[in-house]
Coordinates of C-alpha atoms and ligand atoms in Angstrom, one line a residue:
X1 CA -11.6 327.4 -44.8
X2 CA -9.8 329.1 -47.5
X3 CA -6.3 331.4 -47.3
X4 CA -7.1 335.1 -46.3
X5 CA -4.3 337.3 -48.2
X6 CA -4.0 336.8 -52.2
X7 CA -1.0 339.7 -51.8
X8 CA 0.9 337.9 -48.8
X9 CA 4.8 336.2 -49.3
X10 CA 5.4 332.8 -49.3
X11 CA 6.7 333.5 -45.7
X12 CA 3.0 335.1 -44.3
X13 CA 1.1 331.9 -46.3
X14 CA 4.0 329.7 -44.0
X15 CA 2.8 331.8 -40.5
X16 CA -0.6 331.4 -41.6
X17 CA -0.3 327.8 -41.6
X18 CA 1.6 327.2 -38.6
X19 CA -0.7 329.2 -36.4
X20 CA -3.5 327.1 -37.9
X21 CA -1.6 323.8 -36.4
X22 CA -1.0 325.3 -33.4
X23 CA -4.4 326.0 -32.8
X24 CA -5.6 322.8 -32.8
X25 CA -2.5 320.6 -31.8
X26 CA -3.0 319.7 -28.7
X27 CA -6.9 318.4 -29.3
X28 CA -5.8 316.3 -32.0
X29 CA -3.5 314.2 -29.7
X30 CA -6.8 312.9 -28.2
X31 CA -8.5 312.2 -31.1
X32 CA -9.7 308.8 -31.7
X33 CA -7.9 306.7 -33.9
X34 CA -4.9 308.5 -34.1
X35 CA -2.7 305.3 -34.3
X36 CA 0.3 304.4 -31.6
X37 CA 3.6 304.2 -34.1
X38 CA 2.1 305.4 -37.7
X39 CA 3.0 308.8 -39.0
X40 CA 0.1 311.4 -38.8
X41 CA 0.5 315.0 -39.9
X42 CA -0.3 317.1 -36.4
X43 CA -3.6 318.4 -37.9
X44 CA -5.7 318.5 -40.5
X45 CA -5.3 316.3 -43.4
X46 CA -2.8 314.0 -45.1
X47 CA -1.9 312.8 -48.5
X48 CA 1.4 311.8 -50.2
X49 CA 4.6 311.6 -48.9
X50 CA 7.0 314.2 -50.6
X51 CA 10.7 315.1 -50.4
X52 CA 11.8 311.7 -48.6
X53 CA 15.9 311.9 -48.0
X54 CA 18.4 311.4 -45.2
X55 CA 21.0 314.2 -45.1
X56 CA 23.5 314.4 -42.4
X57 CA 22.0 311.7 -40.3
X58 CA 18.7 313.2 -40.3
X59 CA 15.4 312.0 -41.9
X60 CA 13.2 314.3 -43.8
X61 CA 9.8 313.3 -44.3
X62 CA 7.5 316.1 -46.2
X63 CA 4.0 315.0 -47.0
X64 CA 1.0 316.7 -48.7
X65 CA -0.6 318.6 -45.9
X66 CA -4.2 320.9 -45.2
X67 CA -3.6 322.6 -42.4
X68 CA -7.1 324.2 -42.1
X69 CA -9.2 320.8 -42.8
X70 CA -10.0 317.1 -42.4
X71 CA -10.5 317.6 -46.5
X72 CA -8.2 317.8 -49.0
X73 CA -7.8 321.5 -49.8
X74 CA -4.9 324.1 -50.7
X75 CA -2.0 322.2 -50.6
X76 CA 1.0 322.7 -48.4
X77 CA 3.9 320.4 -47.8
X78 CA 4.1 319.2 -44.3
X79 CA 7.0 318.3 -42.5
X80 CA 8.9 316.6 -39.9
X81 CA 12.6 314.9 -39.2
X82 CA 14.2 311.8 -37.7
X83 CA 17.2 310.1 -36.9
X84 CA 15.9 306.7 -37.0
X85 CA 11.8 306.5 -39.5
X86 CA 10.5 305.4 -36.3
X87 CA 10.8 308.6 -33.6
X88 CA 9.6 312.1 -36.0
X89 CA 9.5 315.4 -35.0
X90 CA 7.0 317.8 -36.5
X91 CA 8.6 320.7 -38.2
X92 CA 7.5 324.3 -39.5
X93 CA 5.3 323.8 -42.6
X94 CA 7.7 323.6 -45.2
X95 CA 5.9 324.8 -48.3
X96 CA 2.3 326.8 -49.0
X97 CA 0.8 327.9 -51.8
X98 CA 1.9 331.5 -52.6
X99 CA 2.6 332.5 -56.1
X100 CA 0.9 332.9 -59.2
X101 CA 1.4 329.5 -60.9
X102 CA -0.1 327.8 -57.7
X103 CA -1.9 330.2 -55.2
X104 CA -5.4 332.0 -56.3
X105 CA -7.5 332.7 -53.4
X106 CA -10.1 331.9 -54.5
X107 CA -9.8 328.7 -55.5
X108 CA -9.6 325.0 -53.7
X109 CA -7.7 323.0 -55.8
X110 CA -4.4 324.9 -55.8
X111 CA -0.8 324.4 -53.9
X112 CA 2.5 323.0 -54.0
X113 CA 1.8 319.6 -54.9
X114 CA 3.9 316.5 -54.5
X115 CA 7.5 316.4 -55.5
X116 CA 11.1 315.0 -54.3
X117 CA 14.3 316.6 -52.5
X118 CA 17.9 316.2 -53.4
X119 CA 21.2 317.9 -52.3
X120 CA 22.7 320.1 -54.4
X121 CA 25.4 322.7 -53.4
X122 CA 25.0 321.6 -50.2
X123 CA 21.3 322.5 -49.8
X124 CA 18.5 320.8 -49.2
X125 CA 16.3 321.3 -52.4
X126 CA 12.6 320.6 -52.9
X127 CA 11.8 320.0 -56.5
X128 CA 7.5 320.1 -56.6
X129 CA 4.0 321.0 -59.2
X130 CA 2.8 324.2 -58.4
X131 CA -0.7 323.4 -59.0
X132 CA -3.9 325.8 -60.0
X133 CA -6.6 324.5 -61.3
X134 CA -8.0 327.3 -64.4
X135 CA -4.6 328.4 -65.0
X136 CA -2.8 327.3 -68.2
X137 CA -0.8 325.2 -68.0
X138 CA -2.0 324.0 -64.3
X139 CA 0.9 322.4 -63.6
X140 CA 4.3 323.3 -63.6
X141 CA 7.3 322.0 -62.0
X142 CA 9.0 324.2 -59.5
X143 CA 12.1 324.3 -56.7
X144 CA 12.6 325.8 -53.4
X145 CA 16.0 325.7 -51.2
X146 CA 16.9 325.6 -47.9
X147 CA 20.3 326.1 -46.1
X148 CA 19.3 325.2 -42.7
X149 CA 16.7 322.3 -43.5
X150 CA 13.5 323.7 -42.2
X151 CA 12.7 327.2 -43.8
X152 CA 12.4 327.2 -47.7
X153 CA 12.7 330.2 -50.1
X154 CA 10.6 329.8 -53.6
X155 CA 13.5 330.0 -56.6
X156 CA 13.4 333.1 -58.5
X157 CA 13.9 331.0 -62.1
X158 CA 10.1 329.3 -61.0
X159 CA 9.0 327.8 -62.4
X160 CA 12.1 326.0 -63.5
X161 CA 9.5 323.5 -66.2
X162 CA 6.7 326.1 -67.1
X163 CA 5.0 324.0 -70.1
X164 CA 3.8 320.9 -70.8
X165 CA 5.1 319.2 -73.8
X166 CA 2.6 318.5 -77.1
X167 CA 2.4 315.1 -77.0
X168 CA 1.0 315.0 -73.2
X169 CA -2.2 315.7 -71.8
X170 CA -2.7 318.0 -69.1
X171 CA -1.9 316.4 -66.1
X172 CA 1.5 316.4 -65.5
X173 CA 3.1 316.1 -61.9
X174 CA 4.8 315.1 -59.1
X175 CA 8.6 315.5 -60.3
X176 CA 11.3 312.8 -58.4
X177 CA 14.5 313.9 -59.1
X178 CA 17.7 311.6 -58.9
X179 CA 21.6 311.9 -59.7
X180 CA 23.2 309.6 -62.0
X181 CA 26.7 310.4 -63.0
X182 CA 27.2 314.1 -63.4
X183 CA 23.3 314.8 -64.3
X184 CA 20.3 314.8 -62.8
X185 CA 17.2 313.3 -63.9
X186 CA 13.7 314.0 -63.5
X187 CA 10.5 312.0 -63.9
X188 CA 7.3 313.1 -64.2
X189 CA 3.7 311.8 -64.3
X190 CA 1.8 312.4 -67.1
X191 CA -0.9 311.2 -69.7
X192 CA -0.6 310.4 -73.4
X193 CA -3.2 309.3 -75.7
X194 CA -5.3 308.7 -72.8
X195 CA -2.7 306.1 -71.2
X196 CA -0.5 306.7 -68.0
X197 CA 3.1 308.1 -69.0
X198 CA 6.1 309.2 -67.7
X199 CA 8.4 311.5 -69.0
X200 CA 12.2 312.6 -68.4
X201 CA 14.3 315.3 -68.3
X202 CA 18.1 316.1 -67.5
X203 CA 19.5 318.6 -66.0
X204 CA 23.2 320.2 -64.6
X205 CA 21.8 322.2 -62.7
X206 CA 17.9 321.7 -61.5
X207 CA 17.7 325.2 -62.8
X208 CA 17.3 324.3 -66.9
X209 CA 15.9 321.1 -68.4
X210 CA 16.4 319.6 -70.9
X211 CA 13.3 317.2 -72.4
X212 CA 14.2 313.6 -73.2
X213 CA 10.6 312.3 -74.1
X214 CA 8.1 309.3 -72.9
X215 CA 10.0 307.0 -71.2
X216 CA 7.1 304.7 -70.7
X217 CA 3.7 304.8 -71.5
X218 CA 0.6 302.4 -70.3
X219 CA -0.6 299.8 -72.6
X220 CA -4.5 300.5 -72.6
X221 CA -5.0 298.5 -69.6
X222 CA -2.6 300.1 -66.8
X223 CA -4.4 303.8 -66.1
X224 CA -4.9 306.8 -67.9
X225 CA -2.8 308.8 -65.8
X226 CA 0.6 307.9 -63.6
X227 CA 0.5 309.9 -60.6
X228 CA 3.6 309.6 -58.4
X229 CA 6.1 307.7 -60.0
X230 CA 9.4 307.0 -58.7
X231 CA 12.3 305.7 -61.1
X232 CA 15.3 304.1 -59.2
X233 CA 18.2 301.5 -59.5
X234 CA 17.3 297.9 -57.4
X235 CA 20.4 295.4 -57.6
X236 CA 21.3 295.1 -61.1
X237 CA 17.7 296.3 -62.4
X238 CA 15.2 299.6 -62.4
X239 CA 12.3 299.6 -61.0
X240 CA 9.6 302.0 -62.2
X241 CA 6.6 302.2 -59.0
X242 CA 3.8 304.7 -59.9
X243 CA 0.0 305.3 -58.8
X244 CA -2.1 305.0 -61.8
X245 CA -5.7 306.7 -61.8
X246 CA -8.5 304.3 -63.3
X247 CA -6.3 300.8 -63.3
X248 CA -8.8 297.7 -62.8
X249 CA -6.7 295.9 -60.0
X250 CA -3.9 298.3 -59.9
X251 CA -3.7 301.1 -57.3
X252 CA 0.1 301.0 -56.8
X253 CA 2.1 299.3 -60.0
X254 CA 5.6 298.0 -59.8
X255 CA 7.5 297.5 -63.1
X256 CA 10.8 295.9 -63.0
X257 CA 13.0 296.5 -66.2
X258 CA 15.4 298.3 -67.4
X259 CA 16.9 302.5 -68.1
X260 CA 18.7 303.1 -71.4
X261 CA 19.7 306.7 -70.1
X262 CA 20.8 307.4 -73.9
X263 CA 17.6 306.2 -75.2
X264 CA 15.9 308.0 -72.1
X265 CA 13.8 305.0 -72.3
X266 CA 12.6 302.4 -69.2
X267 CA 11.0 299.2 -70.5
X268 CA 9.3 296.9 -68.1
X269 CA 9.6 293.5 -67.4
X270 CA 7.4 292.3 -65.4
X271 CA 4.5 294.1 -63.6
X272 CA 2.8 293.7 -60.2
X273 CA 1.6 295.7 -57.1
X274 CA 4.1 296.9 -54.7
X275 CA 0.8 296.4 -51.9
X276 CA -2.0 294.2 -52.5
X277 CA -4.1 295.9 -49.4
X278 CA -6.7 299.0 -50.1
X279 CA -5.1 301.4 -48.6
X280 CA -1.5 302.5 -50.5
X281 CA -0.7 304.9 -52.5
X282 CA 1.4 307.3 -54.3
X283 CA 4.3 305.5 -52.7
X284 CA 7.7 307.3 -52.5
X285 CA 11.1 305.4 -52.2
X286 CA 14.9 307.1 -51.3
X287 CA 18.3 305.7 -50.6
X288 CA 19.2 306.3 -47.2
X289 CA 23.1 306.6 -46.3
X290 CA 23.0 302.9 -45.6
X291 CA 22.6 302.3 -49.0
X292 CA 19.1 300.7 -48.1
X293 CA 16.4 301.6 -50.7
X294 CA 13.5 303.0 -48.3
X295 CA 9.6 303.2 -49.3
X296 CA 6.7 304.9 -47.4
X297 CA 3.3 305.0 -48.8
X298 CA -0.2 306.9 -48.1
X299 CA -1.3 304.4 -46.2
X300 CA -4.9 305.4 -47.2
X301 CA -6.8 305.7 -50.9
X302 CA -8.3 308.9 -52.4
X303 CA -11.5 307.2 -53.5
X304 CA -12.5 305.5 -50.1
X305 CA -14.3 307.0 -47.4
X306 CA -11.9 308.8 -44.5
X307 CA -13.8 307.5 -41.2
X308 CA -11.8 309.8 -38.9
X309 CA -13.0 313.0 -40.9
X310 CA -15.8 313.1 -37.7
X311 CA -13.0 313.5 -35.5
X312 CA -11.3 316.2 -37.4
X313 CA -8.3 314.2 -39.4
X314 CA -7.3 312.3 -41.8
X315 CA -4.1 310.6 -43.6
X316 CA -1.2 308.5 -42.1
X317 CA 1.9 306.9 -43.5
X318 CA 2.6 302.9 -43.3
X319 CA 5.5 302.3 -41.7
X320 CA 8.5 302.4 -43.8
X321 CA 9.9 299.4 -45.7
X322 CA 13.3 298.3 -47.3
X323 CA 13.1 297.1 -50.9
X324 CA 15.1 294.9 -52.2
X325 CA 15.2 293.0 -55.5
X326 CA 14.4 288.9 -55.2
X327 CA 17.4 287.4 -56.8
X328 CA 15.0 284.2 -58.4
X329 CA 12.0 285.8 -59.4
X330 CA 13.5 289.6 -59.8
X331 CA 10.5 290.8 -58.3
X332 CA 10.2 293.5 -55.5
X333 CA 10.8 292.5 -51.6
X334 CA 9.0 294.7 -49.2
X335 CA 10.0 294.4 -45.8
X336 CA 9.7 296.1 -42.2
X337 CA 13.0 298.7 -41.5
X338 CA 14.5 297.0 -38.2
X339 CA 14.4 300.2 -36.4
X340 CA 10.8 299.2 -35.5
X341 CA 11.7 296.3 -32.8
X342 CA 12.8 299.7 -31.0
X343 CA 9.3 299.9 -30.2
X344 CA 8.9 295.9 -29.1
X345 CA 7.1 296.0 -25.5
X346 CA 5.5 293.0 -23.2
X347 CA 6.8 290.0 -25.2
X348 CA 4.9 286.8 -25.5
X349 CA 6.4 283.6 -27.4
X350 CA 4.6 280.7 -27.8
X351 CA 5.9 277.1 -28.0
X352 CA 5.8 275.0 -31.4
X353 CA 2.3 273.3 -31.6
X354 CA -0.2 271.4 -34.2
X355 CA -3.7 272.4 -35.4
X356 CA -6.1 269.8 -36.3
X357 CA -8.9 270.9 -39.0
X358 CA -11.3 273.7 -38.1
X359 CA -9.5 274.9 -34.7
X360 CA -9.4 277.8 -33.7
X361 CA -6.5 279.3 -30.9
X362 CA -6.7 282.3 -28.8
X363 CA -4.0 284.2 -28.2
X364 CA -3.4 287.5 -26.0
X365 CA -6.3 287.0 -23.9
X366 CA -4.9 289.3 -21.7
X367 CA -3.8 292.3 -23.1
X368 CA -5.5 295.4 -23.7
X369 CA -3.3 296.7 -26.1
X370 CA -4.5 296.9 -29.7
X371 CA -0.7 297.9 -31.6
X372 CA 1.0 294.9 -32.1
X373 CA 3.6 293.1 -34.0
X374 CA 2.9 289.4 -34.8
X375 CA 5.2 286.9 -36.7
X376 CA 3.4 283.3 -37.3
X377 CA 5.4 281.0 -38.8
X378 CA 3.4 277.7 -40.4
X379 CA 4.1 275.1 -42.0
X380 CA 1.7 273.3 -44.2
X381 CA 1.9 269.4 -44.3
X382 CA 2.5 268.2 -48.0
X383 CA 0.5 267.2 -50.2
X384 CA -2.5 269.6 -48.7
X385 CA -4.3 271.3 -51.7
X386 CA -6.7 273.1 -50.0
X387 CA -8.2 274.9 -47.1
X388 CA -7.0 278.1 -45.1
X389 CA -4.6 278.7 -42.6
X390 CA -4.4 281.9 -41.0
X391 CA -5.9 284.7 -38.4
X392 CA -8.2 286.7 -37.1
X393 CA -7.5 290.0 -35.8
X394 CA -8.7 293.1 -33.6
X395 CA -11.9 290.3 -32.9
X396 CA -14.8 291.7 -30.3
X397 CA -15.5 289.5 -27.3
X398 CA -18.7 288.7 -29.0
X399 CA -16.7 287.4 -32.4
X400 CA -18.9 289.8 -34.2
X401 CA -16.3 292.3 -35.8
X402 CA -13.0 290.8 -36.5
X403 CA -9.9 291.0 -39.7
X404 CA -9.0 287.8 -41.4
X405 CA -5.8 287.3 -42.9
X406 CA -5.1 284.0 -44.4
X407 CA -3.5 281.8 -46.6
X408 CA -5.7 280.3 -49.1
X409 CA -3.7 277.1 -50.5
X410 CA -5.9 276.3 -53.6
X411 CA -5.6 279.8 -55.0
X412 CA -2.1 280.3 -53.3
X413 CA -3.3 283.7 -52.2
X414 CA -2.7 285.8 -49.3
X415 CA -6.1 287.0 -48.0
X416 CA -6.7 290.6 -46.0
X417 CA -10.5 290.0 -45.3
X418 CA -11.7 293.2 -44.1
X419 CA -15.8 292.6 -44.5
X420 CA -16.4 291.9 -40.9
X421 CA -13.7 294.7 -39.4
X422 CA -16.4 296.9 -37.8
X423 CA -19.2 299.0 -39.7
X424 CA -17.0 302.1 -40.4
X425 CA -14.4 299.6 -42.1
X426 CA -13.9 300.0 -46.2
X427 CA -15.0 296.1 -46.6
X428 CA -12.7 294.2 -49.2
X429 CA -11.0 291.0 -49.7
X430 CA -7.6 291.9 -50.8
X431 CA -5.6 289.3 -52.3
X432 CA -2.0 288.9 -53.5
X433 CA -0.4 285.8 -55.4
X434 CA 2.2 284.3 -53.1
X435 CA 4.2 281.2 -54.9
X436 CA 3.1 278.0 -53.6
X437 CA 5.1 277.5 -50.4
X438 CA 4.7 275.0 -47.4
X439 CA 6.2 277.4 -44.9
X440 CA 4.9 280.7 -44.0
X441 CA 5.5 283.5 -42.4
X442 CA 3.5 286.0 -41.5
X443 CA 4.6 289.3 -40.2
X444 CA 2.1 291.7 -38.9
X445 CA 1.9 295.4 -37.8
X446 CA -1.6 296.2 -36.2
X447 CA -2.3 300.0 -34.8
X448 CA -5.4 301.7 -33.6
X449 CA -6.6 301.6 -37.3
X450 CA -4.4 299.8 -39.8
X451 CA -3.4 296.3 -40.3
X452 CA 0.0 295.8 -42.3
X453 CA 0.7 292.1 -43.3
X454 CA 4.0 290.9 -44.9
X455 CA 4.3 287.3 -45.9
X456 CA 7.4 285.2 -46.7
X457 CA 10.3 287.9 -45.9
X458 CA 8.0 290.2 -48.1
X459 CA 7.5 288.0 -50.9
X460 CA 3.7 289.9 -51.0
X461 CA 2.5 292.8 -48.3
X462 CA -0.9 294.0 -47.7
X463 CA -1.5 297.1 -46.0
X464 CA -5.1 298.3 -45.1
X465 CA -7.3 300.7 -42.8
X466 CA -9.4 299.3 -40.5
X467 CA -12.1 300.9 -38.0
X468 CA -12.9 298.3 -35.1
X469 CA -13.8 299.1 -31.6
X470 CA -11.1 300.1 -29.6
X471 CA -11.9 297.3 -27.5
X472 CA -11.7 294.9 -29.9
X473 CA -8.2 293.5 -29.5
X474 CA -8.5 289.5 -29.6
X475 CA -6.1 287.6 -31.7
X476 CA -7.1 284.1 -32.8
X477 CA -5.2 281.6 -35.0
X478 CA -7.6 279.2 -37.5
X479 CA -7.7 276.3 -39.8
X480 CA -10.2 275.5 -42.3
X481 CA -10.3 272.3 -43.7
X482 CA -6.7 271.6 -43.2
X483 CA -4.2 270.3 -40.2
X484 CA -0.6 272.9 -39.9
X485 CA 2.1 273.0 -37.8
X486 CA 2.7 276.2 -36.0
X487 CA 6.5 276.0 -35.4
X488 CA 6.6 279.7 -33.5
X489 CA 4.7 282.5 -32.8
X490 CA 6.5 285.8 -31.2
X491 CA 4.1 288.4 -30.4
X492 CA 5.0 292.2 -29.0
X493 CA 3.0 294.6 -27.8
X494 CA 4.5 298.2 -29.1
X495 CA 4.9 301.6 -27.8
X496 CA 3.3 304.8 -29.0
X497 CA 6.6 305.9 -31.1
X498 CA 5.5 309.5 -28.9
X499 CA 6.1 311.5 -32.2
X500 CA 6.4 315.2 -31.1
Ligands
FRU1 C1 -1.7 311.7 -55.5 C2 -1.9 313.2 -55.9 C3 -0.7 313.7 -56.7 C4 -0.8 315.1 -56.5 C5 -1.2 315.2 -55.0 C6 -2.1 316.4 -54.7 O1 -2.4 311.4 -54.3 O2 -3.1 313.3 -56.6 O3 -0.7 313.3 -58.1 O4 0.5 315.8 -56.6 O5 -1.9 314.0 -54.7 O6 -2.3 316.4 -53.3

């Protein structure tokens, strides 16, 4: 379905879209595999996280949203608020496509893409690309203010970026804006040369901007476009995470380095994936007014297939993380917010026990309940070079359809084996390089359809979709050519986070 009115105000495009969530609202609750605690726009369809802050106690999540479709469409940014990442509250659509760098009727691929919010002069301001696809340039960086935190008003200087520099290719998005002594800052995605790029820009006043250059640019190998990035201060480094299009074994990069803010240069030290699982992307990180460095992610990927599209929606957010910065290796720690044992239910713990080779041990036999949080701690005897250790997860009664996650001790990998997880699963074995350890601990999140897997106080995640039978809720622990030591095992059942 396409928008009616090429004439109407940002304020008719915002009714428009409202309505069309309203409509369907209530069916949606009852749609399968809407998960129990993951955030899902109330309709429609979901992409990107945008505009993640805290101000005055209250979380503000904005996310690319269709109201009018499972599909990807005109873009509007969704939105909802919380006092604690766990409990949200849907909220009027925030932002829809409505003026001339971003809105033609007649077109699809058009909207206020994704973008970052900051405070300044006390309001809540939305910093985005108006996107339209034909137009030149078509993309341009643009703001919108609010005074009460809910209804937005378009700034008449839009937009505030309204060319591309020469050296860059078209595509050129998703602005996050920061404050560093008395300026702000701005990155933005971009191509150069056919590499992946961001550039920055500095400002007084979000209003004019003032162009600092590339700050960093791919190497051949790292994408041809950097889509989402996010530039931000982690203990005495920064940390560059961006979404690069076309990556071989990259969907979601880490860089850890450092910001000459004179130079306006960032150059990277190391490089990883902030997720090793199929399903994250365009990840957005803020710091909350604990200090604490916050990520959420897409907890999907654009190229995969979107099972739920038969039952009318798609998208959902993983559930947010802290970051922190690993002292030793100065790599990226991803781990669970705390807020989430809010949710912990029936509560099963299990007393230390040993595992001979090739055993298998059921757990949760009885319960129904298929969203879960698991932490396994092992410990592998010495000397052991090989074999797996690990388990198996949302497993039918027949054994048929199950998720592996494992710990393969020759390869030191975490493994997310998602080939057997039911036939409308995207089938992959996602692995991440954990550093050769004899204890492990895993720490799982497992809803309706997603499996989240942190491992070693998030020395490595993995986050994917999965699409089992509802019924299928056995948990098994397994060994593979080697004897371990489980020294605990604390399992909760969760509650539907009931987000209104
Ligand atoms: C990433 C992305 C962004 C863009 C948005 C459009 O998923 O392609 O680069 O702003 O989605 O919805």
């Amino acid at each position: 379905m396409t928008i009616q009115n090429p004439n109407s105000t940002h304020n008719e495009q915002i009714n428009r879209a409202n309505e069309a969530v309203q409509q369907t609202r209530e069916k949606m609750k009852h749609a399968q595999y809407r998960l129990n605690y993951h955030f899902m726009s109330p309709v429609g369809w979901l992409n990107d996280p945008n505009g993640l802050i805290q101000h005055k106690g209250i979380y503000h999540l904005f996310y690319q949203f269709n109201p009018y479709s499972f599909d990807w469409g005109p873009m509007h940014w969704g939105h909802a608020t919380s006092t604690d990442l766990v409990h949200w509250q849907h909220e009027p659509v925030a932002l829809a496509p409505s003026e001339p760098y971003e809105y033609d009727e007649a077109k699809q691929e058009m909207g206020c893409f994704s973008g970052s919010a900051v405070i300044h002069n006390d309001e809540l301001t939305l910093i985005y690309t108006g996107h339209l696809e034909g137009h030149t340039p078509k993309e341009v960086q643009a703001i919108a203010t609010s005074t009460d935190g809910i209804h937005f008003k378009k700034h008449e200087a839009n937009p505030v970026i309204r060319s591309v520099p020469n050296e860059l290719g078209s595509e050129f998005r998703d602005p996050k804006v920061w404050k560093h002594e008395e300026h702000w800052y701005m990155v933005v995605g971009t191509t150069s040369e056919g590499n992946g790029a961001i550039v920055l820009y500095k400002s007084t006043d979000l209003i004019d901007w003032e162009y600092l250059g590339i700050a960093a640019k791919g190497n051949g190998k790292q994408g041809d476009m950097w889509e989402c990035p996010d530039l931000f201060p982690l203990g005495d480094k920064y940390v560059l995470i961006t979404s690069p299009m076309n990556m071989e074994n990259g969907k979601c990069t880490v860089f850890v380095g450092t910001l000459d803010y004179n130079a306006g240069i960032f150059k990277p030290e190391s490089q990883r994936e902030i997720d090793y699982g199929i399903d994250f992307y365009a990840a957005q990180t803020f710091e909350d007014e604990q200090g604490r460095r916050i990520l959420i992610a897409w907890m999907d990927f654009p190229f995969t297939e979107f099972p739920s599209k038969a039952y009318n929606w798609s998208g959902a957010m993983t559930i947010p993380r802290i970051l922190t910065l690993d002292d030793e290796t100065q790599h990226v720690r991803a781990n669970p917010i705390p807020e989430l044992q809010s949710l912990r239910e029936l509560h099963t713990n299990y007393d230390a026990f040993e595992m001979g080779a090739n055993q298998t041990v059921g757990l949760n036999s009885n319960s129904h309940s298929h969203s879960y949080e698991l932490i396994c701690d092992v410990t592998v005897p010495e000397k052991i070079e090989t074999g797996r250790i690990g388990l198996q997860l949302r497993k039918s009664v027949d054994g048929s359809e199950f998720t592996s996650v494992y710990y393969d001790i020759a390869a030191s990998e975490i493994v997310v084996d998602t080939t057997q997880s039911g036939e409308r699963s995207h089938k992959a074995l996602n692995k991440a390089p954990l550093r050769k350890n004899n204890q492990l601990k895993f720490h799982i999140f497992v809803d309706t359809c997603s499996v989240e897997v942190f491992v070693n106080n998030g020395e490595v995640s993995l986050s994917s979709r999965i699409y089992p039978e509802l019924t299928s809720n056995g948990i098994e622990l397994f060994t593979e050519n080697t004897k371990v030591s489980i020294t605990s095992i604390n399992l909760w059942s969760l509650k539907n986070a009931e987000i209104e």
